[in-house]
Amino acid sequence: MVPIASSQPANASPRVPRRSALLAFALSACMPLAIAQAAYPSKPINVLIGYPPGGSVDAVGRAVIEAMGKRLGTAMVIENIGGAAGAIGVQKGVAAPADGHTLVFGSSSEFVAVKAINPALKYDVQRDLVPVGYVGSIPLVLVASRQSGVTSLNQFVSEVRAKPGKFSYGTSGVGSMLHFSGELLKRQAGISILHIPYKGAGNIGSDLAGGNIEFAFLGPGAARPFIDAGRITPIAVTSARRAASLPDVPALSEHPALTGYDLVAWYALMAPKGTPPTIVTRLQTVLVQSLQDVDVRSKLERVGVEVGRGDEDLPRLMARDALQYQRIVQFAGMKE
């Protein structure tokens, strides 16, 4: 057999094809990112909530975040940032590094509604954040101070109509879901009532119980301790039907002047745009698992949440609600 001669010198290095060399370089360049993602989380995760402790967004967020932290095997630290109906917290999340170690937990209020009343807002959630997952929805509850003397929906409408401008109602801020609920109520019922915006829902219950304001919109979780203690009176819920958490409280839509009234809040977890898809997928998997946990579901249901699956189509939901809130702004003549 005649050996095949090589044209390459005996002491030369093997020639690597250009395509193979480029591929090897590209793979080596990607290795640090792959290693970083594989190690996720590499430090505690900061979760921003745009309200002070004590409100419904904070209560729902804590129940979910605590369970997720246990499954991820890391600390998940909640940072409460009050003001501007949750918008300040979202803005900080938008500006955070997109490495999965800063997340934003919030509601349809700061994610969608506030943009309808303030189009100049610097962030756009659908553009600047990535959905991790949907947590659930909740009706709000209209509550009255004991000092107001109002104990029923019919009495509320008749009293406020008879004394325009005399009464006030508190919410967690301009452009919040609580504010939208109040302004839609005013428009539909043909009543005049002064809006008192707070930096969050945490102080509304105590102010209401003390008689500093006559009425307020609150999440069921924030309102429940005051209701159970007999310090405030539930008047109606904002959902189309009565809420399972408050079955004896009528829906606003049960009043003839408020037929068709239906406005609920929803909760979700978001990450800054650019967060690696592998990290977002891992977070969503852990969220879905956490929402299936019996203890977590019990905590959420106790504060009135209709618990979701975690994998609902959030972009579609946000687009739909954005149109709804824009209509309410126009219909009710809301201003910032």
Short mmCIF file of C-alpha atoms in Angstrom, two decimals:
data_model
loop_
_atom_site.label_atom_id
_atom_site.label_comp_id
_atom_site.label_asym_id
_atom_site.label_seq_id
_atom_site.Cartn_x
_atom_site.Cartn_y
_atom_site.Cartn_z
CA MET A 1 0.00 0.00 0.00
CA VAL A 2 1.43 3.36 -0.97
CA PRO A 3 1.28 5.92 1.86
CA ILE A 4 -0.47 9.19 1.14
CA ALA A 5 1.94 12.07 1.43
CA SER A 6 0.98 15.18 3.35
CA SER A 7 1.75 18.64 2.03
CA GLN A 8 1.82 20.01 5.62
CA PRO A 9 5.26 20.10 7.29
CA ALA A 10 5.76 17.55 10.06
CA ASN A 11 6.25 20.22 12.75
CA ALA A 12 3.29 22.45 11.73
CA SER A 13 0.16 22.79 13.81
CA PRO A 14 -3.08 21.34 12.38
CA ARG A 15 -5.00 23.95 10.41
CA VAL A 16 -8.39 24.77 11.95
CA PRO A 17 -11.13 25.76 9.47
CA ARG A 18 -12.17 29.43 9.82
CA ARG A 19 -15.82 28.51 10.52
CA SER A 20 -14.80 26.18 13.36
CA ALA A 21 -12.57 28.85 14.87
CA LEU A 22 -15.38 31.43 14.82
CA LEU A 23 -17.78 28.93 16.39
CA ALA A 24 -15.30 28.13 19.16
CA PHE A 25 -14.82 31.84 19.86
CA ALA A 26 -18.57 32.45 19.99
CA LEU A 27 -19.09 29.56 22.40
CA SER A 28 -16.29 30.74 24.66
CA ALA A 29 -17.78 34.24 24.70
CA CYS A 30 -21.17 32.86 25.76
CA MET A 31 -19.75 30.69 28.55
CA PRO A 32 -19.64 33.42 31.24
CA LEU A 33 -23.33 34.29 30.61
CA ALA A 34 -24.33 30.62 30.64
CA ILE A 35 -22.41 30.02 33.87
CA ALA A 36 -23.98 33.13 35.46
CA GLN A 37 -27.49 32.02 34.51
CA ALA A 38 -26.85 28.46 35.70
CA ALA A 39 -25.81 29.86 39.10
CA TYR A 40 -28.97 31.98 39.43
CA PRO A 41 -29.77 33.23 41.96
CA SER A 42 -26.27 34.14 43.04
CA LYS A 43 -27.38 36.63 45.72
CA PRO A 44 -30.59 37.75 47.50
CA ILE A 45 -33.38 38.89 45.19
CA ASN A 46 -34.80 42.37 45.79
CA VAL A 47 -38.55 42.64 45.19
CA LEU A 48 -39.95 46.15 44.82
CA ILE A 49 -43.50 46.92 45.98
CA GLY A 50 -44.74 50.43 45.25
CA TYR A 51 -46.68 50.86 48.50
CA PRO A 52 -45.92 50.97 52.23
CA PRO A 53 -46.53 47.82 54.30
CA GLY A 54 -50.10 47.12 55.37
CA GLY A 55 -52.04 47.37 52.11
CA SER A 56 -53.44 44.59 49.95
CA VAL A 57 -50.61 44.69 47.38
CA ASP A 58 -48.06 44.24 50.17
CA ALA A 59 -50.04 41.41 51.82
CA VAL A 60 -50.48 39.47 48.58
CA GLY A 61 -46.88 40.05 47.53
CA ARG A 62 -45.44 38.84 50.83
CA ALA A 63 -47.40 35.58 50.73
CA VAL A 64 -46.15 34.77 47.23
CA ILE A 65 -42.58 36.05 47.55
CA GLU A 66 -41.94 34.15 50.78
CA ALA A 67 -42.96 30.88 49.14
CA MET A 68 -40.87 31.56 46.03
CA GLY A 69 -37.79 32.33 48.12
CA LYS A 70 -38.00 28.93 49.83
CA ARG A 71 -38.19 27.16 46.48
CA LEU A 72 -35.31 29.16 45.01
CA GLY A 73 -33.23 28.61 48.12
CA THR A 74 -32.41 32.28 48.56
CA ALA A 75 -33.59 35.34 50.46
CA MET A 76 -36.14 37.47 48.64
CA VAL A 77 -36.10 40.90 50.26
CA ILE A 78 -39.16 43.12 49.87
CA GLU A 79 -38.49 46.83 49.46
CA ASN A 80 -41.58 48.99 50.01
CA ILE A 81 -41.51 52.29 48.13
CA GLY A 82 -44.64 54.40 48.63
CA GLY A 83 -45.89 57.25 46.51
CA ALA A 84 -47.49 58.13 43.16
CA ALA A 85 -49.96 55.22 43.32
CA GLY A 86 -47.16 52.67 43.10
CA ALA A 87 -45.44 54.33 40.13
CA ILE A 88 -42.23 55.20 42.01
CA GLY A 89 -41.57 51.56 42.83
CA VAL A 90 -42.20 50.47 39.24
CA GLN A 91 -39.90 53.20 37.91
CA LYS A 92 -37.08 51.93 40.12
CA GLY A 93 -37.67 48.41 38.83
CA VAL A 94 -37.56 49.57 35.21
CA ALA A 95 -34.13 51.13 35.84
CA ALA A 96 -32.72 48.10 37.68
CA PRO A 97 -30.13 45.69 36.19
CA ALA A 98 -31.81 42.96 34.12
CA ASP A 99 -30.11 40.07 35.91
CA GLY A 100 -33.08 38.57 37.73
CA HIS A 101 -32.01 39.90 41.13
CA THR A 102 -34.48 42.81 41.08
CA LEU A 103 -38.18 42.12 40.48
CA VAL A 104 -41.35 44.19 40.77
CA PHE A 105 -44.51 42.93 42.44
CA GLY A 106 -47.59 45.04 41.90
CA SER A 107 -51.14 45.45 40.75
CA SER A 108 -53.05 46.57 37.68
CA SER A 109 -53.08 50.01 39.32
CA GLU A 110 -49.41 50.88 38.85
CA PHE A 111 -48.84 48.51 35.94
CA VAL A 112 -51.67 49.81 33.75
CA ALA A 113 -54.21 52.21 35.29
CA VAL A 114 -51.87 55.02 36.35
CA LYS A 115 -50.59 55.35 32.78
CA ALA A 116 -54.13 56.10 31.57
CA ILE A 117 -54.41 59.14 33.84
CA ASN A 118 -50.80 60.23 33.36
CA PRO A 119 -49.68 59.52 29.76
CA ALA A 120 -46.45 61.46 30.40
CA LEU A 121 -45.31 58.79 32.89
CA LYS A 122 -41.72 57.83 32.08
CA TYR A 123 -42.30 54.08 31.97
CA ASP A 124 -44.52 51.85 29.89
CA VAL A 125 -44.88 48.44 31.54
CA GLN A 126 -45.64 46.67 28.27
CA ARG A 127 -42.41 48.07 26.84
CA ASP A 128 -40.09 48.22 29.87
CA LEU A 129 -40.91 45.12 31.94
CA VAL A 130 -41.16 41.39 31.26
CA PRO A 131 -44.05 39.43 32.83
CA VAL A 132 -42.99 36.67 35.19
CA GLY A 133 -46.54 35.67 36.03
CA TYR A 134 -50.08 36.52 37.04
CA VAL A 135 -51.02 35.89 40.67
CA GLY A 136 -54.76 36.56 40.90
CA SER A 137 -57.51 39.18 41.05
CA ILE A 138 -59.42 40.86 43.83
CA PRO A 139 -62.44 43.16 44.14
CA LEU A 140 -62.13 46.33 46.17
CA VAL A 141 -64.54 47.19 48.95
CA LEU A 142 -66.21 50.51 49.66
CA VAL A 143 -66.14 51.06 53.43
CA ALA A 144 -67.60 53.72 55.73
CA SER A 145 -66.51 55.17 59.05
CA ARG A 146 -68.80 54.57 62.02
CA GLN A 147 -68.97 58.34 62.48
CA SER A 148 -70.56 58.76 59.03
CA GLY A 149 -73.63 56.85 60.18
CA VAL A 150 -73.87 55.11 56.77
CA THR A 151 -74.50 51.37 56.96
CA SER A 152 -75.88 50.36 53.55
CA LEU A 153 -75.37 50.95 49.82
CA ASN A 154 -78.78 52.60 49.38
CA GLN A 155 -78.08 54.95 52.28
CA PHE A 156 -74.62 55.79 50.91
CA VAL A 157 -75.99 56.86 47.52
CA SER A 158 -78.88 58.84 48.98
CA GLU A 159 -76.79 60.57 51.69
CA VAL A 160 -73.96 61.58 49.38
CA ARG A 161 -76.37 62.75 46.69
CA ALA A 162 -78.23 64.89 49.22
CA LYS A 163 -75.04 66.57 50.50
CA PRO A 164 -72.73 67.15 47.50
CA GLY A 165 -69.14 67.93 48.44
CA LYS A 166 -69.62 67.28 52.16
CA PHE A 167 -68.08 63.80 52.28
CA SER A 168 -64.59 62.52 51.40
CA TYR A 169 -63.16 59.17 50.39
CA GLY A 170 -59.58 57.93 50.70
CA THR A 171 -57.49 55.92 48.23
CA SER A 172 -53.88 54.81 47.86
CA GLY A 173 -53.12 57.62 45.43
CA VAL A 174 -54.06 59.47 42.26
CA GLY A 175 -54.41 57.00 39.39
CA SER A 176 -54.63 53.98 41.67
CA MET A 177 -57.28 51.30 41.26
CA LEU A 178 -58.95 52.65 44.37
CA HIS A 179 -59.10 56.09 42.75
CA PHE A 180 -60.50 54.67 39.50
CA SER A 181 -63.16 52.83 41.49
CA GLY A 182 -64.21 56.03 43.27
CA GLU A 183 -64.32 58.20 40.17
CA LEU A 184 -66.33 55.64 38.22
CA LEU A 185 -68.72 55.42 41.17
CA LYS A 186 -69.10 59.21 41.27
CA ARG A 187 -69.82 59.40 37.57
CA GLN A 188 -72.31 56.53 37.43
CA ALA A 189 -74.18 57.43 40.62
CA GLY A 190 -74.17 61.17 39.91
CA ILE A 191 -72.63 62.09 43.25
CA SER A 192 -70.00 64.62 44.39
CA ILE A 193 -67.46 63.41 46.95
CA LEU A 194 -63.94 64.70 47.66
CA HIS A 195 -60.98 62.44 46.82
CA ILE A 196 -58.22 62.21 49.48
CA PRO A 197 -55.10 60.50 48.05
CA TYR A 198 -52.70 58.72 50.43
CA LYS A 199 -49.18 57.44 49.72
CA GLY A 200 -50.46 53.91 50.22
CA ALA A 201 -53.36 52.00 51.72
CA GLY A 202 -51.67 51.29 55.06
CA ASN A 203 -52.95 54.40 56.89
CA ILE A 204 -56.39 54.62 55.31
CA GLY A 205 -58.04 52.07 57.61
CA SER A 206 -56.88 53.78 60.80
CA ASP A 207 -57.85 57.24 59.49
CA LEU A 208 -61.25 55.91 58.51
CA ALA A 209 -61.73 54.22 61.88
CA GLY A 210 -60.77 57.49 63.56
CA GLY A 211 -63.32 59.46 61.56
CA ASN A 212 -60.77 61.58 59.67
CA ILE A 213 -62.45 60.56 56.40
CA GLU A 214 -65.97 59.23 55.90
CA PHE A 215 -65.42 56.63 53.17
CA ALA A 216 -62.65 54.71 51.42
CA PHE A 217 -61.91 52.00 48.92
CA LEU A 218 -59.68 49.21 50.27
CA GLY A 219 -58.65 45.70 49.38
CA PRO A 220 -60.56 43.08 51.43
CA GLY A 221 -57.36 42.09 53.26
CA ALA A 222 -56.66 45.63 54.42
CA ALA A 223 -60.29 46.25 55.34
CA ARG A 224 -61.02 42.95 57.07
CA PRO A 225 -59.33 43.56 60.46
CA PHE A 226 -61.19 46.87 60.86
CA ILE A 227 -64.48 45.29 59.72
CA ASP A 228 -64.10 42.33 62.11
CA ALA A 229 -63.30 44.70 64.97
CA GLY A 230 -66.46 46.70 64.21
CA ARG A 231 -64.45 49.87 63.56
CA ILE A 232 -65.62 50.43 59.96
CA THR A 233 -68.65 49.30 57.94
CA PRO A 234 -68.46 47.48 54.57
CA ILE A 235 -70.85 49.07 52.07
CA ALA A 236 -70.26 47.26 48.75
CA VAL A 237 -67.67 45.48 46.58
CA THR A 238 -66.55 46.62 43.14
CA SER A 239 -66.89 43.28 41.31
CA ALA A 240 -69.91 42.46 39.16
CA ARG A 241 -70.99 39.85 41.73
CA ARG A 242 -70.60 39.48 45.47
CA ALA A 243 -67.15 38.36 46.61
CA ALA A 244 -66.62 34.96 48.20
CA SER A 245 -64.56 36.62 50.96
CA LEU A 246 -67.44 39.00 51.85
CA PRO A 247 -70.61 37.12 50.84
CA ASP A 248 -72.95 39.34 52.87
CA VAL A 249 -71.70 42.55 51.28
CA PRO A 250 -73.60 43.63 48.13
CA ALA A 251 -71.94 44.45 44.81
CA LEU A 252 -72.15 48.10 43.73
CA SER A 253 -73.92 46.86 40.59
CA GLU A 254 -76.90 45.82 42.75
CA HIS A 255 -77.91 49.48 43.08
CA PRO A 256 -80.12 50.70 40.19
CA ALA A 257 -77.85 53.70 39.58
CA LEU A 258 -74.78 51.46 39.31
CA THR A 259 -75.96 48.67 37.02
CA GLY A 260 -73.02 47.15 35.15
CA TYR A 261 -70.40 48.48 37.56
CA ASP A 262 -67.44 46.06 37.53
CA LEU A 263 -63.84 46.93 38.38
CA VAL A 264 -61.33 44.57 40.00
CA ALA A 265 -57.59 44.69 40.60
CA TRP A 266 -55.12 41.98 39.61
CA TYR A 267 -51.63 41.20 40.84
CA ALA A 268 -48.50 40.13 38.98
CA LEU A 269 -44.74 39.72 39.24
CA MET A 270 -42.50 41.47 36.66
CA ALA A 271 -38.82 41.67 35.78
CA PRO A 272 -36.84 44.41 33.99
CA LYS A 273 -36.77 44.13 30.20
CA GLY A 274 -33.70 42.23 29.05
CA THR A 275 -33.77 39.71 31.89
CA PRO A 276 -32.49 36.45 30.34
CA PRO A 277 -35.36 34.18 29.21
CA THR A 278 -33.92 31.23 31.15
CA ILE A 279 -34.17 33.23 34.38
CA VAL A 280 -37.70 34.45 33.58
CA THR A 281 -38.76 30.85 32.84
CA ARG A 282 -37.29 29.61 36.11
CA LEU A 283 -39.04 32.35 38.07
CA GLN A 284 -42.35 31.58 36.35
CA THR A 285 -41.98 27.87 37.14
CA VAL A 286 -41.37 28.67 40.80
CA LEU A 287 -44.32 31.10 40.85
CA VAL A 288 -46.66 28.49 39.36
CA GLN A 289 -45.50 25.95 41.96
CA SER A 290 -45.96 28.48 44.77
CA LEU A 291 -49.53 29.28 43.68
CA GLN A 292 -50.34 25.56 43.91
CA ASP A 293 -49.15 25.43 47.51
CA VAL A 294 -52.10 24.92 49.88
CA ASP A 295 -50.72 27.31 52.49
CA VAL A 296 -50.12 30.08 49.93
CA ARG A 297 -53.58 29.67 48.42
CA SER A 298 -55.12 29.82 51.88
CA LYS A 299 -53.29 33.08 52.69
CA LEU A 300 -54.36 34.67 49.40
CA GLU A 301 -57.96 33.53 49.66
CA ARG A 302 -58.17 34.92 53.20
CA VAL A 303 -57.49 38.41 51.83
CA GLY A 304 -60.03 37.93 49.04
CA VAL A 305 -57.83 36.94 46.10
CA GLU A 306 -59.15 34.70 43.34
CA VAL A 307 -55.89 32.80 42.82
CA GLY A 308 -54.62 32.40 39.26
CA ARG A 309 -52.47 29.70 37.65
CA GLY A 310 -49.40 31.90 37.19
CA ASP A 311 -49.14 31.42 33.43
CA GLU A 312 -52.03 33.59 32.19
CA ASP A 313 -51.49 35.81 29.13
CA LEU A 314 -50.45 39.02 30.91
CA PRO A 315 -49.58 41.08 27.79
CA ARG A 316 -53.09 40.48 26.45
CA LEU A 317 -54.65 41.33 29.83
CA MET A 318 -52.64 44.55 30.12
CA ALA A 319 -53.56 45.66 26.60
CA ARG A 320 -57.26 45.03 27.29
CA ASP A 321 -57.22 46.86 30.63
CA ALA A 322 -55.30 49.81 29.21
CA LEU A 323 -58.22 50.49 26.88
CA GLN A 324 -60.72 50.09 29.74
CA TYR A 325 -58.93 52.61 31.97
CA GLN A 326 -58.56 55.11 29.14
CA ARG A 327 -62.33 54.95 28.67
CA ILE A 328 -62.89 55.52 32.41
CA VAL A 329 -60.59 58.56 32.35
CA GLN A 330 -62.58 60.03 29.47
CA PHE A 331 -65.95 58.96 30.82
CA ALA A 332 -65.35 60.21 34.37
CA GLY A 333 -63.26 63.24 33.40
CA MET A 334 -60.42 62.13 35.69
CA LYS A 335 -57.41 64.39 36.09
CA GLU A 336 -54.09 63.85 37.78
#
